[in-house]
Structures are given as structure tokens and as C-alpha cells.
Coordinates of N, CA and C in Angstrom, one line a residue:
X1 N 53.7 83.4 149.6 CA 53.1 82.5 148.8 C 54.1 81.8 147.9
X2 N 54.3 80.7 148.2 CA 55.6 80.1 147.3 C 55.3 79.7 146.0
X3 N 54.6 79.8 145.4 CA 54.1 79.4 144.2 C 53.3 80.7 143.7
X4 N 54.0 82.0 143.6 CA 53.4 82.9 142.9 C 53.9 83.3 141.6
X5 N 52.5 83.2 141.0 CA 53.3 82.9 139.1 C 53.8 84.7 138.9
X6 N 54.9 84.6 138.0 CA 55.9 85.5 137.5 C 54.6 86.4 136.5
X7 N 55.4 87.9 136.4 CA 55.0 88.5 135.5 C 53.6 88.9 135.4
X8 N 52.9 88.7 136.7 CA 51.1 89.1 136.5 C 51.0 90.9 136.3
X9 N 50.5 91.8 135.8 CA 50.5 93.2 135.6 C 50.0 93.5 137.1
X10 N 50.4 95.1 137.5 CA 49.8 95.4 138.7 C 48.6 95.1 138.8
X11 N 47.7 95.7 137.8 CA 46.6 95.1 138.3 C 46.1 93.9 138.1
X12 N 46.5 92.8 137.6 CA 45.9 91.3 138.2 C 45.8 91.2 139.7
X13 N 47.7 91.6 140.4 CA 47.9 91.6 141.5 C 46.8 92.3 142.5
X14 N 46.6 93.4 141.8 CA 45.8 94.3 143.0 C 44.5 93.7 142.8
X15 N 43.6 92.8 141.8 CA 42.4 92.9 142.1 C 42.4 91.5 142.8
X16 N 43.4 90.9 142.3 CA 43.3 89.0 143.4 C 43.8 89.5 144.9
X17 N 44.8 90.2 145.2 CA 44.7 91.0 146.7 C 43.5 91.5 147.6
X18 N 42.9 92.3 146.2 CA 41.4 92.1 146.6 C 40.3 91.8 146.9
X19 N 40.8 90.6 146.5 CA 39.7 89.6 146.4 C 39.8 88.4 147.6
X20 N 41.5 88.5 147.9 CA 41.9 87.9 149.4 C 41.2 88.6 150.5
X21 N 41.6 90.3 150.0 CA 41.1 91.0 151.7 C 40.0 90.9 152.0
X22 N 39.0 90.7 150.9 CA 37.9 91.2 151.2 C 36.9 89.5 151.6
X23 N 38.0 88.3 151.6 CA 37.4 87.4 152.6 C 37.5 87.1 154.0
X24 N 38.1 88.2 154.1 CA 38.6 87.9 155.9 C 39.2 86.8 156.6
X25 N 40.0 86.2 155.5 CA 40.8 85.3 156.7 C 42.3 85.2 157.4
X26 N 42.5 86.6 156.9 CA 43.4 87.2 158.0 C 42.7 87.7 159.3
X27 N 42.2 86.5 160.0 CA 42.1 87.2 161.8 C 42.6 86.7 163.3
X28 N 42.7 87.2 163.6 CA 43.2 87.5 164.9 C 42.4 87.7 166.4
X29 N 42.0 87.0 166.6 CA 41.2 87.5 168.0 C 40.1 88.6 168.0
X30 N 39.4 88.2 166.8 CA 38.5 88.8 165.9 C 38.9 90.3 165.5
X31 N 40.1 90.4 165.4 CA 40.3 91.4 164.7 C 41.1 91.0 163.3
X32 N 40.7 91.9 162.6 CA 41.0 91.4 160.4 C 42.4 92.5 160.6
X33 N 43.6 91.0 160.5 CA 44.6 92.0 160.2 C 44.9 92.3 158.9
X34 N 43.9 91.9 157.9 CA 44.5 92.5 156.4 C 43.0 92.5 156.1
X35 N 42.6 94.1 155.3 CA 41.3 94.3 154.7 C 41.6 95.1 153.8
X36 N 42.0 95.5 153.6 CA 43.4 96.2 152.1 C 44.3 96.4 151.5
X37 N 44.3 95.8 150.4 CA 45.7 95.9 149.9 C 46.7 97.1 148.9
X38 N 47.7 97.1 150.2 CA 48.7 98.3 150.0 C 49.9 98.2 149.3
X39 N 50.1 97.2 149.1 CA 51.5 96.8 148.3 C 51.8 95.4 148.3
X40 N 52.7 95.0 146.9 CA 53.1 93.9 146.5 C 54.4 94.0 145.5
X41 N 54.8 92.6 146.0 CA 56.0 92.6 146.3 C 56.6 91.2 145.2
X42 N 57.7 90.6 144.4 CA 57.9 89.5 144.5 C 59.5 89.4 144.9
X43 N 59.5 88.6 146.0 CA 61.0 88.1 146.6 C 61.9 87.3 146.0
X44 N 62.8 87.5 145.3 CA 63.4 86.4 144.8 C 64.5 86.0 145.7
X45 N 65.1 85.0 145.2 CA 65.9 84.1 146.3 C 67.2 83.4 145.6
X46 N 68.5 83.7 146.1 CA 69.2 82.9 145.6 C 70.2 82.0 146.4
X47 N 70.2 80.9 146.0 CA 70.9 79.9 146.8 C 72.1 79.6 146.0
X48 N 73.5 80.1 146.9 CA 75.0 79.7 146.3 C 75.3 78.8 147.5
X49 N 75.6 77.9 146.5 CA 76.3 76.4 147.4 C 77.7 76.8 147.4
X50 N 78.4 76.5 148.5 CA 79.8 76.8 149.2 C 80.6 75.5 148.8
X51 N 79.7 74.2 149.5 CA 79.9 72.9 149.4 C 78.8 72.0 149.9
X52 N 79.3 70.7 149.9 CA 77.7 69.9 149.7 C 78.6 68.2 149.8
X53 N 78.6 68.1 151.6 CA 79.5 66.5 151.4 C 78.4 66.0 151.9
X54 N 77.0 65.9 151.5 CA 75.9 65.0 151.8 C 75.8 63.8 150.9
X55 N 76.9 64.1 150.1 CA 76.7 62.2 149.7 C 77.9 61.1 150.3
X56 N 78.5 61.8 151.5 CA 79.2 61.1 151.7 C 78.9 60.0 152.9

């Protein structure tokens, strides 16, 4: 989710997880590949520019 706001307490996370699983639209060939939530995570990312001749 690219837009996940910083800093929510575990439980905000776990009850909005649960409130995803428990709509079922994780499916698959009618099988629900997510109906509870086991863990959360936030990824962070960093981008080091080396070089950058795109204005030329």
C-alpha cells in the first residue's frame, strides 16, 4: 500500500487488517487468500542517486 500513513499503534493496524480480511477480496479461484491478519510490516525505501544525465 503506497500511501500508508506513518506511526498508526499496533492496534489501529490490526483492527483495519481486520476489517480488510474480513471483506474478502483477496480471492482466487474462489479460494480467500487472506482471512487473517498475522503481521504487519512498514517498508521503507531508499533511493541513492549515483548520477542522473537525464537533462541532457
Amino acid at each position: 500500500m503506497p500511501y500508508a500513513v506513518k506511526g498508526l499503534s499496533a492496534e489501529a493496524v490490526r483492527e483495519a487488517a481486520g476489517v480488510i480480511a474480513g471483506e474478502d477480496v483477496f480471492v482466487k479461484d474462489g479460494e480467500v487468500l487472506y482471512d487473517e491478519p498475522l503481521a504487519a510490516n512498514y517498508i521503507e525505501r531508499t533511493v541513492t542517486g549515483v548520477f542522473d544525465d537525464s537533462n541532457h
